[in-house]
Structures are given as C-alpha cells and as structure tokens.
Amino acid sequence: MQLETTLFIAPDHPAFAGHFPGTPIVPGVVLLDAVIHAALQTGRPRASGDAGDTTSLCQISAAKFLSPVGPGETLTLLLTSGASGSTRFDVSSGQRKVATGALVLPSAP
C-alpha cells in the first residue's frame, strides 16, 4: 500500500521560535510526527488500547535528515508499506528529498 500526502509548514509554526532564531529550520521531530500521523491514517491494524495514544507504540527503525526545511515550505510525504510490517517514508520539498526512513506501526494482537 502506498500513501502520498502534503504538509505545509506555516511560517508562524511555534517550533521556529527556538530552532533557530535568525535562521529557522523545521526540527526533525516535527517531520517525524507528521510521518507517524500520516502512517496511522492508512487504516492498518493497530494494537489494542487507547486509539488516541498509538503514537507511543510506533518504532522509528531508521531516519535520515538530508536537507533543512524552512518556513513556508510545502512537503510531500510518501509512505510505502513493506511486507515485513515496516513502512518506508520519504519526505520531499519539490524535487529535493529532505528526509527518509522507516517505521514499524503497532499491529493488532
């Protein structure tokens, strides 16, 4: 299964206040958060428990940040489910790849 979605990083995003003043860039954790939330929307089975707290059950098995993301950029998130239960992700700004990696989503018991 493959999912593609977009993410707009607003120039007034609160993460820019301290990361970094004068030369703001999006923290990697903001990108990873967007990837995890997009992956959870794929409809794959999840572990039982509080459906609102499944992000704590995700495992990021690899993440590489390739290029900084600035205020006002629109990103494309491409997620591809693998046979082993992992999900590969690529985050791009136009033709420029900014992050890549893999995560493992919780599965139903």
Short mmCIF file of C-alpha atoms in Angstrom, two decimals:
data_model
loop_
_atom_site.label_atom_id
_atom_site.label_comp_id
_atom_site.label_asym_id
_atom_site.label_seq_id
_atom_site.Cartn_x
_atom_site.Cartn_y
_atom_site.Cartn_z
CA MET A 1 0.00 0.00 0.00
CA GLN A 2 1.23 3.50 -0.77
CA LEU A 3 0.05 6.83 0.63
CA GLU A 4 1.01 10.29 -0.54
CA THR A 5 0.00 13.45 1.28
CA THR A 6 1.21 17.02 1.65
CA LEU A 7 2.24 19.04 4.66
CA PHE A 8 2.53 22.82 4.76
CA ILE A 9 4.97 24.24 7.30
CA ALA A 10 3.48 27.60 8.25
CA PRO A 11 5.97 30.44 8.75
CA ASP A 12 4.49 31.07 12.22
CA HIS A 13 4.87 27.44 13.37
CA PRO A 14 5.83 27.56 17.08
CA ALA A 15 8.89 25.34 16.54
CA PHE A 16 10.63 28.18 14.67
CA ALA A 17 10.82 30.36 17.79
CA GLY A 18 13.76 28.45 19.18
CA HIS A 19 15.02 26.42 16.22
CA PHE A 20 16.98 28.56 15.25
CA PRO A 21 16.47 32.31 15.76
CA GLY A 22 17.60 34.20 12.67
CA THR A 23 17.84 31.04 10.54
CA PRO A 24 14.71 28.98 11.29
CA ILE A 25 14.56 25.32 10.26
CA VAL A 26 11.95 22.67 10.98
CA PRO A 27 13.07 20.31 13.75
CA GLY A 28 13.31 16.67 12.67
CA VAL A 29 10.82 15.67 15.35
CA VAL A 30 8.15 17.79 13.61
CA LEU A 31 8.77 15.89 10.36
CA LEU A 32 8.69 12.52 12.15
CA ASP A 33 5.46 13.46 13.93
CA ALA A 34 3.82 14.25 10.57
CA VAL A 35 5.05 10.95 9.10
CA ILE A 36 3.72 8.92 12.04
CA HIS A 37 0.33 10.63 11.94
CA ALA A 38 0.08 10.06 8.18
CA ALA A 39 1.04 6.39 8.62
CA LEU A 40 -1.62 5.90 11.29
CA GLN A 41 -4.22 7.18 8.82
CA THR A 42 -3.53 4.31 6.39
CA GLY A 43 -6.07 2.11 8.13
CA ARG A 44 -3.54 -0.59 9.03
CA PRO A 45 -4.45 -2.59 12.14
CA ARG A 46 -3.18 -1.15 15.41
CA ALA A 47 -2.52 -2.53 18.84
CA SER A 48 -5.44 -2.62 21.22
CA GLY A 49 -5.66 0.13 23.79
CA ASP A 50 -6.32 3.82 23.69
CA ALA A 51 -6.69 4.70 19.99
CA GLY A 52 -5.65 8.26 20.78
CA ASP A 53 -2.28 7.17 22.15
CA THR A 54 -1.00 4.77 19.47
CA THR A 55 1.92 7.02 18.51
CA SER A 56 3.75 5.88 21.61
CA LEU A 57 3.69 2.36 20.18
CA CYS A 58 5.42 3.23 16.90
CA GLN A 59 9.08 2.36 16.42
CA ILE A 60 11.28 4.51 14.21
CA SER A 61 13.78 1.99 12.90
CA ALA A 62 15.66 4.46 10.67
CA ALA A 63 15.59 8.18 9.97
CA LYS A 64 17.92 10.32 7.91
CA PHE A 65 17.55 14.08 7.54
CA LEU A 66 19.07 15.10 4.22
CA SER A 67 18.26 18.77 3.78
CA PRO A 68 16.89 21.54 6.02
CA VAL A 69 13.25 22.63 5.74
CA GLY A 70 12.41 26.28 6.19
CA PRO A 71 9.27 28.29 6.97
CA GLY A 72 6.54 28.27 4.33
CA GLU A 73 7.62 25.08 2.58
CA THR A 74 5.10 22.55 1.31
CA LEU A 75 6.31 18.99 1.73
CA THR A 76 5.23 15.74 0.11
CA LEU A 77 5.13 12.68 2.36
CA LEU A 78 5.28 9.34 0.57
CA LEU A 79 4.72 6.23 2.68
CA THR A 80 5.06 2.68 1.38
CA SER A 81 4.08 -0.39 3.40
CA GLY A 82 6.55 -3.26 3.31
CA ALA A 83 5.93 -6.99 3.56
CA SER A 84 7.73 -7.17 6.91
CA GLY A 85 5.26 -4.78 8.57
CA SER A 86 7.53 -1.77 8.25
CA THR A 87 6.61 1.44 6.49
CA ARG A 88 9.20 3.32 4.42
CA PHE A 89 8.84 7.08 4.19
CA ASP A 90 10.27 9.80 2.01
CA VAL A 91 9.72 13.50 2.65
CA SER A 92 10.39 15.90 -0.22
CA SER A 93 10.15 19.59 -0.96
CA GLY A 94 9.61 19.68 -4.71
CA GLN A 95 12.36 17.52 -6.22
CA ARG A 96 14.59 17.88 -3.12
CA LYS A 97 14.45 14.92 -0.73
CA VAL A 98 14.61 16.22 2.86
CA ALA A 99 14.13 13.05 4.93
CA THR A 100 13.85 9.31 4.53
CA GLY A 101 13.49 6.34 6.82
CA ALA A 102 11.35 3.50 8.09
CA LEU A 103 9.00 2.92 10.99
CA VAL A 104 7.12 -0.01 12.42
CA LEU A 105 3.48 0.56 13.31
CA PRO A 106 1.76 -1.32 16.09
CA SER A 107 -0.21 -4.35 14.94
CA ALA A 108 -3.30 -5.95 16.33
CA PRO A 109 -2.69 -8.87 18.71
#
